[in-house]
Tab-separated table of C-alpha atoms in Angstrom:
chain	number	residue	atom	x	y	z
A	1	MET	CA	23.726	38.740	28.234
A	2	ASN	CA	23.266	35.543	26.257
A	3	LYS	CA	25.841	33.930	28.545
A	4	SER	CA	23.833	35.099	31.538
A	5	LEU	CA	20.696	33.455	30.171
A	6	ILE	CA	22.571	30.206	29.638
A	7	ALA	CA	23.997	30.363	33.149
A	8	ILE	CA	20.522	30.862	34.612
A	9	THR	CA	19.183	27.898	32.670
A	10	VAL	CA	22.019	25.638	33.827
A	11	ALA	CA	21.514	26.777	37.428
A	12	ALA	CA	17.813	25.994	37.135
A	13	ILE	CA	18.528	22.471	35.989
A	14	LEU	CA	21.230	21.710	38.547
A	15	ALA	CA	19.916	23.605	41.570
A	16	GLY	CA	17.623	22.193	44.184
A	17	CYS	CA	17.819	19.603	46.897
A	18	SER	CA	14.646	18.054	48.246
A	19	LEU	CA	13.728	18.495	51.911
A	20	ALA	CA	11.149	15.707	51.645
A	21	PRO	CA	11.761	12.662	53.876
A	22	ALA	CA	13.034	9.575	52.054
A	23	HIS	CA	10.239	7.168	51.191
A	24	LYS	CA	10.315	3.967	53.211
A	25	ARG	CA	7.686	1.363	52.505
A	26	PRO	CA	5.880	0.490	55.754
A	27	ASP	CA	6.233	-3.048	57.034
A	28	LEU	CA	3.629	-5.494	55.807
A	29	PRO	CA	0.757	-5.259	58.324
A	30	VAL	CA	-0.300	-8.882	57.686
A	31	THR	CA	1.339	-12.287	57.995
A	32	GLN	CA	3.511	-13.658	55.192
A	33	GLN	CA	1.298	-16.702	54.637
A	34	TRP	CA	-2.402	-17.071	54.013
A	35	PRO	CA	-4.609	-18.461	56.799
A	36	ALA	CA	-4.721	-22.245	57.286
A	37	GLY	CA	-7.380	-24.444	58.815
A	38	GLU	CA	-10.288	-26.728	58.033
A	39	ALA	CA	-11.872	-24.202	55.668
A	40	TYR	CA	-8.736	-23.827	53.553
A	41	LYS	CA	-7.392	-26.161	50.931
A	42	PRO	CA	-3.785	-27.115	51.793
A	43	ALA	CA	-1.309	-25.978	49.161
A	44	SER	CA	0.501	-28.676	47.251
A	45	PRO	CA	4.261	-28.855	47.981
A	46	LEU	CA	4.744	-28.695	44.208
A	47	ALA	CA	2.382	-25.745	43.839
A	48	GLU	CA	3.291	-23.271	41.150
A	49	LYS	CA	4.733	-20.088	42.627
A	50	ARG	CA	3.666	-17.744	39.836
A	51	SER	CA	1.503	-14.828	40.859
A	52	ALA	CA	-1.971	-14.292	39.453
A	53	SER	CA	-0.682	-10.944	38.164
A	54	GLU	CA	1.500	-12.898	35.726
A	55	PHE	CA	-1.593	-14.349	34.043
A	56	GLY	CA	-3.093	-12.081	31.385
A	57	TRP	CA	-6.875	-12.102	31.415
A	58	ARG	CA	-6.943	-13.937	28.074
A	59	ASP	CA	-4.860	-16.735	29.618
A	60	PHE	CA	-7.324	-16.914	32.490
A	61	ILE	CA	-10.576	-16.809	30.483
A	62	GLY	CA	-10.855	-19.930	28.378
A	63	ASN	CA	-14.301	-19.371	26.845
A	64	GLU	CA	-13.929	-17.513	23.559
A	65	ARG	CA	-17.427	-15.989	23.654
A	66	LEU	CA	-16.792	-14.608	27.125
A	67	ALA	CA	-13.364	-13.334	26.036
A	68	GLN	CA	-14.970	-11.398	23.174
A	69	VAL	CA	-17.540	-9.852	25.532
A	70	ILE	CA	-14.732	-8.771	27.869
A	71	GLN	CA	-12.910	-7.175	24.934
A	72	LEU	CA	-16.095	-5.298	24.034
A	73	ALA	CA	-16.217	-3.969	27.596
A	74	LEU	CA	-12.549	-2.938	27.554
A	75	ASP	CA	-13.198	-1.007	24.349
A	76	ASN	CA	-16.507	0.608	25.294
A	77	ASN	CA	-17.067	0.698	29.067
A	78	ARG	CA	-17.602	4.306	30.125
A	79	ASP	CA	-16.132	3.965	33.617
A	80	LEU	CA	-12.907	2.607	32.134
A	81	ARG	CA	-12.934	5.431	29.608
A	82	VAL	CA	-13.200	7.962	32.446
A	83	SER	CA	-10.225	6.304	34.165
A	84	ALA	CA	-8.176	6.635	30.974
A	85	LEU	CA	-9.139	10.306	30.673
A	86	ASN	CA	-8.168	10.855	34.305
A	87	ILE	CA	-4.697	9.595	33.383
A	88	GLU	CA	-4.487	12.129	30.563
A	89	LYS	CA	-5.644	14.867	32.926
A	90	ALA	CA	-3.099	13.901	35.616
A	91	ARG	CA	-0.323	13.715	32.998
A	92	ALA	CA	-1.157	17.246	31.822
A	93	GLN	CA	-1.287	18.530	35.413
A	94	HIS	CA	2.128	17.024	36.074
A	95	GLY	CA	3.414	18.711	32.930
A	96	VAL	CA	2.253	22.079	34.258
A	97	VAL	CA	4.044	21.584	37.594
A	98	ARG	CA	7.172	20.120	36.000
A	99	ALA	CA	7.451	23.141	33.704
A	100	GLU	CA	8.026	25.321	36.782
A	101	ARG	CA	11.465	23.719	37.200
A	102	LEU	CA	12.697	25.344	33.987
A	103	PRO	CA	12.901	29.074	33.233
A	104	HIS	CA	10.194	30.431	30.976
A	105	LEU	CA	11.511	32.425	28.016
A	106	ASN	CA	9.212	35.100	26.590
A	107	ALA	CA	9.669	37.207	23.466
A	108	SER	CA	8.231	40.708	23.549
A	109	VAL	CA	7.834	43.562	21.099
A	110	GLY	CA	6.313	46.817	22.280
A	111	GLN	CA	5.828	50.518	21.819
A	112	THR	CA	5.354	53.233	24.430
A	113	ALA	CA	3.847	56.559	23.282
A	114	GLN	CA	3.640	59.676	25.453
A	115	ARG	CA	2.377	63.183	24.688
A	116	VAL	CA	4.331	65.980	26.322
A	117	ALA	CA	2.237	69.015	27.343
A	118	GLY	CA	2.706	72.239	25.361
A	119	ARG	CA	4.120	74.344	28.199
A	120	GLN	CA	6.893	71.792	28.625
A	121	SER	CA	7.967	72.132	24.975
A	122	SER	CA	10.062	74.885	23.402
A	123	ASP	CA	7.377	75.931	20.958
A	124	GLY	CA	4.572	75.648	23.469
A	125	LYS	CA	2.613	73.298	21.227
A	126	GLY	CA	3.602	70.000	22.858
A	127	TYR	CA	4.835	66.846	21.175
A	128	ILE	CA	4.618	63.020	21.260
A	129	THR	CA	7.506	60.735	22.177
A	130	ARG	CA	7.683	57.083	21.229
A	131	GLN	CA	9.867	54.268	22.535
A	132	TYR	CA	10.160	50.939	20.719
A	133	SER	CA	11.559	47.775	22.292
A	134	ALA	CA	12.082	44.118	21.397
A	135	GLY	CA	13.836	41.320	23.223
A	136	LEU	CA	13.766	38.104	25.237
A	137	GLY	CA	12.959	37.893	28.919
A	138	ILE	CA	12.808	35.437	31.808
A	139	PRO	CA	9.962	36.354	34.176
A	140	ALA	CA	10.343	35.643	37.930
A	141	PHE	CA	12.125	32.274	37.733
A	142	GLU	CA	12.647	30.646	41.136
A	143	LEU	CA	16.049	29.124	41.836
A	144	ASP	CA	14.995	25.956	43.631
A	145	PHE	CA	17.802	25.806	46.214
A	146	PHE	CA	15.622	24.104	48.819
A	147	GLY	CA	13.642	21.846	46.487
A	148	ARG	CA	10.197	23.404	46.827
A	149	VAL	CA	9.393	23.175	43.127
A	150	LYS	CA	11.166	19.814	42.875
A	151	SER	CA	8.995	18.418	45.683
A	152	MET	CA	5.862	19.818	44.045
A	153	SER	CA	6.866	18.103	40.807
A	154	GLU	CA	7.488	14.816	42.631
A	155	ALA	CA	4.073	14.995	44.324
A	156	SER	CA	2.308	15.586	41.001
A	157	LEU	CA	4.306	12.738	39.405
A	158	GLN	CA	3.199	10.293	42.099
A	159	GLN	CA	-0.388	11.438	41.735
A	160	TYR	CA	-0.161	10.870	37.985
A	161	LEU	CA	1.336	7.398	38.453
A	162	GLY	CA	-1.421	6.683	40.979
A	163	THR	CA	-4.085	7.359	38.339
A	164	GLU	CA	-2.403	4.776	36.090
A	165	GLU	CA	-2.649	2.214	38.891
A	166	ALA	CA	-6.281	3.205	39.437
A	167	ARG	CA	-6.979	2.427	35.790
A	168	ARG	CA	-5.269	-0.951	36.084
A	169	ALA	CA	-7.385	-1.755	39.128
A	170	GLN	CA	-10.497	-0.598	37.264
A	171	GLN	CA	-9.655	-2.839	34.306
A	172	ILE	CA	-9.103	-5.913	36.490
A	173	SER	CA	-12.399	-5.208	38.270
A	174	LEU	CA	-14.160	-4.787	34.924
A	175	VAL	CA	-12.846	-8.119	33.635
A	176	ALA	CA	-14.109	-9.793	36.825
A	177	GLU	CA	-17.479	-8.011	36.710
A	178	VAL	CA	-18.082	-8.966	33.083
A	179	ALA	CA	-17.064	-12.571	33.727
A	180	ASN	CA	-19.347	-12.841	36.765
A	181	ALA	CA	-22.231	-11.167	34.919
A	182	TRP	CA	-21.814	-13.551	31.974
A	183	LEU	CA	-21.640	-16.587	34.292
A	184	THR	CA	-24.692	-15.364	36.225
A	185	LEU	CA	-26.583	-15.068	32.938
A	186	ALA	CA	-25.579	-18.645	32.066
A	187	ALA	CA	-26.796	-19.846	35.483
A	188	ASP	CA	-30.125	-18.020	35.207
A	189	GLN	CA	-30.623	-19.375	31.684
A	190	GLU	CA	-30.170	-22.877	33.112
A	191	ARG	CA	-32.527	-22.089	35.998
A	192	LEU	CA	-35.126	-20.923	33.472
A	193	ARG	CA	-34.761	-24.121	31.436
A	194	LEU	CA	-35.134	-26.184	34.607
A	195	ALA	CA	-38.269	-24.260	35.590
A	196	LEU	CA	-39.757	-24.725	32.087
A	197	ASP	CA	-38.987	-28.465	32.088
A	198	THR	CA	-40.535	-28.779	35.547
A	199	LEU	CA	-43.599	-26.856	34.372
A	200	LYS	CA	-43.963	-29.158	31.373
A	201	ASN	CA	-43.777	-32.272	33.562
A	202	GLN	CA	-46.179	-30.807	36.114
A	203	GLN	CA	-48.712	-29.980	33.408
A	204	ILE	CA	-48.584	-33.589	32.213
A	205	THR	CA	-49.093	-34.822	35.775
A	206	TYR	CA	-51.931	-32.361	36.286
A	207	GLU	CA	-53.727	-33.596	33.148
A	208	LEU	CA	-53.380	-37.178	34.388
A	209	ALA	CA	-54.730	-36.285	37.839
A	210	LYS	CA	-57.586	-34.374	36.253
A	211	ARG	CA	-58.645	-37.335	34.094
A	212	ARG	CA	-58.508	-39.659	37.098
A	213	PHE	CA	-60.619	-37.268	39.106
A	214	GLU	CA	-63.163	-36.890	36.310
A	215	SER	CA	-63.381	-40.701	35.994
A	216	GLY	CA	-63.913	-41.030	39.754
A	217	ALA	CA	-60.698	-42.987	40.304
A	218	THR	CA	-59.283	-40.463	42.793
A	219	SER	CA	-60.400	-37.571	44.926
A	220	GLY	CA	-59.870	-33.970	43.909
A	221	LEU	CA	-56.909	-33.674	46.300
A	222	ASP	CA	-54.383	-35.121	43.840
A	223	MET	CA	-55.653	-32.874	41.057
A	224	TYR	CA	-55.427	-29.729	43.150
A	225	GLU	CA	-52.013	-30.646	44.508
A	226	SER	CA	-50.637	-31.200	41.002
A	227	GLN	CA	-52.287	-27.986	39.787
A	228	SER	CA	-50.655	-26.051	42.644
A	229	SER	CA	-47.272	-27.547	41.793
A	230	ALA	CA	-47.683	-26.647	38.108
A	231	GLU	CA	-48.588	-23.054	38.923
A	232	ALA	CA	-45.568	-22.753	41.228
A	233	ALA	CA	-43.351	-23.886	38.348
A	234	ARG	CA	-45.071	-21.365	36.067
A	235	ASN	CA	-44.359	-18.627	38.610
A	236	ASP	CA	-40.670	-19.613	38.831
A	237	ALA	CA	-40.389	-19.630	35.037
A	238	ALA	CA	-41.755	-16.073	34.881
A	239	ILE	CA	-39.328	-14.940	37.591
A	240	PHE	CA	-36.308	-16.479	35.862
A	241	ARG	CA	-37.400	-15.135	32.466
A	242	ALA	CA	-37.319	-11.607	33.914
A	243	GLN	CA	-34.004	-12.336	35.644
A	244	VAL	CA	-32.416	-13.479	32.382
A	245	ALA	CA	-33.517	-10.230	30.734
A	246	ALA	CA	-32.077	-8.227	33.666
A	247	ASP	CA	-28.799	-10.174	33.402
A	248	GLU	CA	-28.556	-9.325	29.712
A	249	ASN	CA	-29.170	-5.636	30.478
A	250	ALA	CA	-26.456	-5.693	33.149
A	251	LEU	CA	-24.051	-7.247	30.657
A	252	ILE	CA	-24.861	-4.570	28.073
A	253	LEU	CA	-24.168	-1.832	30.649
A	254	LEU	CA	-20.790	-3.342	31.534
A	255	ALA	CA	-19.881	-3.865	27.877
A	256	GLY	CA	-20.910	-0.315	27.044
A	257	THR	CA	-22.538	-1.497	23.824
A	258	ARG	CA	-24.945	-4.115	22.483
A	259	VAL	CA	-23.715	-7.669	23.037
A	260	PRO	CA	-24.397	-9.883	19.985
A	261	ALA	CA	-26.590	-12.918	20.726
A	262	ALA	CA	-23.817	-15.155	19.386
A	263	LEU	CA	-21.605	-14.072	22.312
A	264	LEU	CA	-24.139	-14.898	25.019
A	265	PRO	CA	-23.809	-18.182	26.957
A	266	GLN	CA	-24.963	-21.292	25.117
A	267	GLY	CA	-25.977	-24.529	26.822
A	268	SER	CA	-25.544	-25.320	30.503
A	269	LEU	CA	-23.471	-23.391	32.996
A	270	GLN	CA	-21.118	-26.365	33.278
A	271	ALA	CA	-20.484	-26.243	29.532
A	272	ALA	CA	-20.039	-22.447	29.555
A	273	THR	CA	-17.518	-22.469	32.388
A	274	SER	CA	-13.941	-22.557	31.156
A	275	ILE	CA	-11.679	-20.713	33.587
A	276	ALA	CA	-8.063	-21.541	34.380
A	277	ASP	CA	-7.005	-22.622	37.871
A	278	LEU	CA	-4.807	-20.141	39.692
A	279	PRO	CA	-1.510	-21.152	41.331
A	280	GLU	CA	-1.429	-22.151	44.993
A	281	GLY	CA	1.036	-21.343	47.738
A	282	VAL	CA	1.867	-17.783	46.707
A	283	PRO	CA	3.029	-15.695	49.738
A	284	SER	CA	0.909	-12.761	50.842
A	285	ASP	CA	3.471	-10.147	49.784
A	286	VAL	CA	2.028	-10.625	46.293
A	287	LEU	CA	-0.544	-8.095	47.509
A	288	LEU	CA	2.098	-5.380	47.176
A	289	ARG	CA	1.665	-5.710	43.410
A	290	ARG	CA	-2.107	-5.252	43.512
A	291	PRO	CA	-2.888	-2.047	41.589
A	292	ASP	CA	-5.025	-0.536	44.346
A	293	VAL	CA	-2.249	-1.170	46.886
A	294	VAL	CA	0.341	0.348	44.534
A	295	GLU	CA	-1.989	3.329	44.087
A	296	ALA	CA	-2.122	3.770	47.880
A	297	GLU	CA	1.683	3.688	47.997
A	298	ARG	CA	1.847	6.349	45.277
A	299	THR	CA	-0.443	8.509	47.392
A	300	LEU	CA	1.920	7.995	50.337
A	301	GLN	CA	4.910	9.048	48.223
A	302	ALA	CA	3.035	12.170	47.102
A	303	ALA	CA	2.312	13.003	50.753
A	304	ASN	CA	6.031	12.626	51.524
A	305	ALA	CA	6.866	15.064	48.743
A	306	ASN	CA	4.355	17.573	50.091
A	307	ILE	CA	6.278	17.562	53.381
A	308	GLY	CA	9.275	18.756	51.361
A	309	VAL	CA	7.152	21.594	49.957
A	310	ALA	CA	6.061	22.607	53.457
A	311	ARG	CA	9.618	22.463	54.830
A	312	ALA	CA	10.970	24.592	51.985
A	313	ALA	CA	8.592	27.399	53.000
A	314	PHE	CA	10.799	28.023	56.079
A	315	PHE	CA	13.810	28.909	53.925
A	316	PRO	CA	14.609	31.888	51.683
A	317	SER	CA	13.529	31.803	48.073
A	318	VAL	CA	15.389	33.482	45.214
A	319	SER	CA	13.708	34.505	41.987
A	320	LEU	CA	15.270	36.057	38.907
A	321	THR	CA	13.785	38.340	36.305
A	322	ALA	CA	15.936	39.132	33.287
A	323	PHE	CA	15.523	40.881	29.926
A	324	ALA	CA	17.828	41.366	26.948
A	325	GLY	CA	16.956	43.196	23.756
A	326	SER	CA	16.971	46.460	21.918
A	327	ALA	CA	15.278	49.843	22.517
A	328	SER	CA	14.984	52.905	20.293
A	329	ASN	CA	12.789	55.964	19.886
A	330	GLU	CA	12.491	55.146	16.195
A	331	LEU	CA	11.182	51.886	14.792
A	332	SER	CA	13.716	51.906	11.955
A	333	GLY	CA	16.604	52.167	14.422
A	334	LEU	CA	15.450	49.416	16.754
A	335	PHE	CA	18.236	46.967	15.936
A	336	LYS	CA	21.020	49.405	15.060
A	337	ALA	CA	24.307	49.522	16.914
A	338	GLY	CA	24.127	51.082	20.332
A	339	THR	CA	20.447	50.268	20.911
A	340	GLY	CA	21.037	47.134	22.978
A	341	SER	CA	19.578	47.026	26.487
A	342	TRP	CA	19.273	44.551	29.292
A	343	SER	CA	17.979	44.274	32.826
A	344	PHE	CA	18.677	41.790	35.576
A	345	ALA	CA	16.568	41.783	38.759
A	346	PRO	CA	17.252	39.077	41.358
A	347	GLN	CA	14.919	39.023	44.344
A	348	LEU	CA	15.409	37.375	47.722
A	349	ASN	CA	12.354	36.558	49.813
A	350	LEU	CA	13.138	35.711	53.431
A	351	PRO	CA	10.231	34.507	55.609
A	352	ILE	CA	10.345	36.277	58.988
A	353	PHE	CA	6.836	36.199	60.431
A	354	ALA	CA	3.767	34.455	59.016
A	355	GLY	CA	1.667	34.027	62.135
A	356	GLY	CA	2.551	30.335	62.394
A	357	ALA	CA	1.147	29.532	58.941
A	358	ASN	CA	4.291	27.756	57.729
A	359	ARG	CA	4.479	25.560	60.824
A	360	ALA	CA	0.764	24.762	60.539
A	361	ASN	CA	1.192	23.812	56.876
A	362	LEU	CA	4.068	21.510	57.840
A	363	GLU	CA	1.905	19.865	60.513
A	364	ILE	CA	-0.859	19.416	57.948
A	365	ALA	CA	1.589	17.807	55.512
A	366	ARG	CA	2.878	15.442	58.201
A	367	ALA	CA	-0.669	14.534	59.254
A	368	ASN	CA	-1.560	13.823	55.619
A	369	ARG	CA	1.505	11.588	55.363
A	370	ASP	CA	0.462	9.665	58.496
A	371	ILE	CA	-3.065	9.348	57.114
A	372	SER	CA	-1.636	7.997	53.859
A	373	VAL	CA	0.422	5.443	55.808
A	374	ALA	CA	-2.700	4.242	57.623
A	375	GLN	CA	-4.665	4.099	54.351
A	376	TYR	CA	-1.858	2.143	52.685
A	377	GLU	CA	-1.772	-0.376	55.532
A	378	LYS	CA	-5.579	-0.598	55.493
A	379	ALA	CA	-5.498	-1.275	51.737
A	380	ILE	CA	-3.140	-4.221	52.334
A	381	GLN	CA	-5.241	-5.538	55.239
A	382	LEU	CA	-8.420	-5.292	53.167
A	383	ALA	CA	-6.722	-7.061	50.253
A	384	PHE	CA	-5.501	-9.797	52.617
A	385	ARG	CA	-9.018	-10.264	53.991
A	386	GLU	CA	-10.510	-10.460	50.466
A	387	VAL	CA	-7.997	-13.128	49.424
A	388	ALA	CA	-8.432	-15.077	52.680
A	389	ASP	CA	-12.226	-15.095	52.252
A	390	ALA	CA	-11.911	-16.270	48.650
A	391	LEU	CA	-9.457	-18.994	49.661
A	392	ALA	CA	-11.777	-20.170	52.447
A	393	GLU	CA	-14.636	-20.426	49.957
A	394	ARG	CA	-12.376	-22.176	47.468
A	395	GLY	CA	-11.349	-24.756	50.077
A	396	THR	CA	-14.965	-25.773	50.727
A	397	LEU	CA	-16.496	-25.498	47.242
A	398	ASP	CA	-15.389	-28.921	45.991
A	399	GLU	CA	-17.023	-30.613	48.966
A	400	ARG	CA	-20.144	-28.481	48.561
A	401	LEU	CA	-20.389	-29.254	44.845
A	402	ALA	CA	-19.870	-32.986	45.358
A	403	SER	CA	-22.582	-32.972	48.034
A	404	GLN	CA	-25.013	-31.127	45.734
A	405	ILE	CA	-24.376	-33.578	42.884
A	406	SER	CA	-24.946	-36.581	45.146
A	407	GLN	CA	-28.056	-34.994	46.644
A	408	ALA	CA	-29.518	-34.188	43.222
A	409	GLU	CA	-28.897	-37.751	41.982
A	410	ALA	CA	-30.560	-39.250	45.047
A	411	ALA	CA	-33.522	-36.847	44.791
A	412	GLU	CA	-34.019	-37.735	41.132
A	413	LYS	CA	-34.075	-41.481	41.895
A	414	SER	CA	-36.550	-40.935	44.732
A	415	PHE	CA	-38.831	-38.884	42.506
A	416	ARG	CA	-38.795	-41.457	39.705
A	417	ILE	CA	-39.832	-44.214	42.141
A	418	HIS	CA	-42.689	-42.160	43.659
A	419	GLU	CA	-43.835	-40.981	40.240
A	420	ALA	CA	-43.963	-44.545	38.908
A	421	ARG	CA	-45.899	-45.740	41.972
A	422	TYR	CA	-48.371	-42.871	41.589
A	423	GLN	CA	-49.001	-43.556	37.913
A	424	LYS	CA	-49.689	-47.208	38.796
A	425	GLY	CA	-52.118	-46.078	41.492
A	426	ALA	CA	-50.009	-47.596	44.281
A	427	GLU	CA	-49.898	-44.355	46.326
A	428	SER	CA	-51.293	-40.837	46.385
A	429	TYR	CA	-49.724	-37.942	44.577
A	430	LEU	CA	-48.547	-36.350	47.837
A	431	ASN	CA	-45.391	-38.458	48.080
A	432	ALA	CA	-44.521	-37.794	44.430
A	433	LEU	CA	-45.154	-34.087	44.949
A	434	VAL	CA	-42.829	-33.879	47.952
A	435	SER	CA	-40.062	-35.742	46.147
A	436	GLN	CA	-40.527	-33.621	43.023
A	437	ARG	CA	-40.142	-30.406	45.002
A	438	THR	CA	-37.045	-31.818	46.683
A	439	LEU	CA	-35.568	-32.694	43.283
A	440	TYR	CA	-36.326	-29.236	41.922
A	441	SER	CA	-34.720	-27.576	44.952
A	442	THR	CA	-31.561	-29.712	44.781
A	443	GLN	CA	-31.200	-29.070	41.040
A	444	GLN	CA	-31.416	-25.338	41.655
A	445	GLY	CA	-28.860	-25.739	44.455
A	446	LEU	CA	-26.534	-27.593	42.078
A	447	ILE	CA	-26.684	-24.694	39.609
A	448	SER	CA	-25.878	-22.272	42.449
A	449	ALA	CA	-22.931	-24.417	43.573
A	450	ARG	CA	-21.478	-24.541	40.056
A	451	LEU	CA	-21.918	-20.785	39.710
A	452	ALA	CA	-20.227	-20.242	43.092
A	453	LYS	CA	-17.222	-22.332	42.031
A	454	ALA	CA	-16.787	-20.429	38.759
A	455	SER	CA	-17.332	-17.059	40.436
A	456	ASN	CA	-14.815	-17.950	43.140
A	457	GLN	CA	-12.118	-18.443	40.503
A	458	VAL	CA	-12.961	-15.041	39.044
A	459	THR	CA	-12.898	-13.433	42.496
A	460	LEU	CA	-9.524	-14.975	43.298
A	461	TYR	CA	-8.157	-13.676	40.023
A	462	LYS	CA	-9.365	-10.182	40.912
A	463	VAL	CA	-8.268	-10.040	44.569
A	464	LEU	CA	-4.824	-11.483	43.800
A	465	GLY	CA	-4.249	-8.622	41.374
A	466	GLY	CA	-4.737	-10.643	38.204
A	467	GLY	CA	-2.859	-9.602	35.095
A	468	TRP	CA	-4.528	-6.751	33.255
A	469	LYS	CA	-2.882	-7.033	29.835
């Protein structure tokens, strides 16, 4: 019987051919090259052809404080922790399904006791019989001739691998979210400093206008105009102070723990920004390596395997139950010579009529496969659109930033001239007020433009499937 058990095990390992259709990656539903036009920066003919996925996030993030905050998030973020636990769960689920491809071997020891009625015994008093048994058994093992269990195992494997890709995508998104949150905090800190500096200057101007009014040198109009401007700056300072606090709270949530003050942005946004440029001219098939796209392809492969499961239901299934051991009516004689016993029970199950259930299940599996194909293609199209949008923004940001710098410089010169003329009494405060508000607005716009440029680099890193290690 031992040879029979070995033969069954070998058959279990070697048997089984999959009825699932061979996986064929759908054609790329987008063009090979990124869009071109006035909004896009032309790629240099000497552009580096490395993919963003080849850049680890530490190579991309040049600011050490920001890098340490990102590491805090990778260690403590709860969403990322859930993704890691989902991988462990999917791995265990795959282990359960994979185990069905091998025969299960159970050891059993038992006793059966039965009392015989008195009238059935010679003395009329009745008696008790006992039967002892011990052995090894294989319960209902399916010989996978048509690959049903194999296809189930393949589907669970692809689902497990898909959860790993989901975690990679989550990590890349987390790196980008933390970087953008940290940069936004730096920008709002600079906006707050600008509002406080403006408030300080407006208070000085207001005191000057007030003294002139009290001395009768000017009307109350200049004083009230300067007071209004000072209060507007005070209002902006309060708004940005609250925004900075909200930015810090958002950063703490992403990091999953308290962020030390030493790791927060210091100085201006321009000084805090240190992000590597990404290579140009990479073809759009780089999207096939984006984790979310790979996850969609894993889902498609799992759907293909499920078609194999549904097809196998149309064919006979063979299961084996076997037992080998010893049996005796006395415990002391359980393993003596002549007590050996065995049983072998093959079973053939041939589907004849199921009311169309098997065909319906096959149609469901095929529909799920077609849905997965459409979702895979949609994932690529969405990724292409995200990259194209980021590239369009990238192509116009340099011009936008240069314009904001020039505008801010011109506004500052205009304000200085009007302010000097007002302090000399050569003109009313109205002209100085208008130019001051223009300067303040352009300075805020310059901060926004610098933030947009830094955030665009982070977005490109994310949508190109930036390296996650």
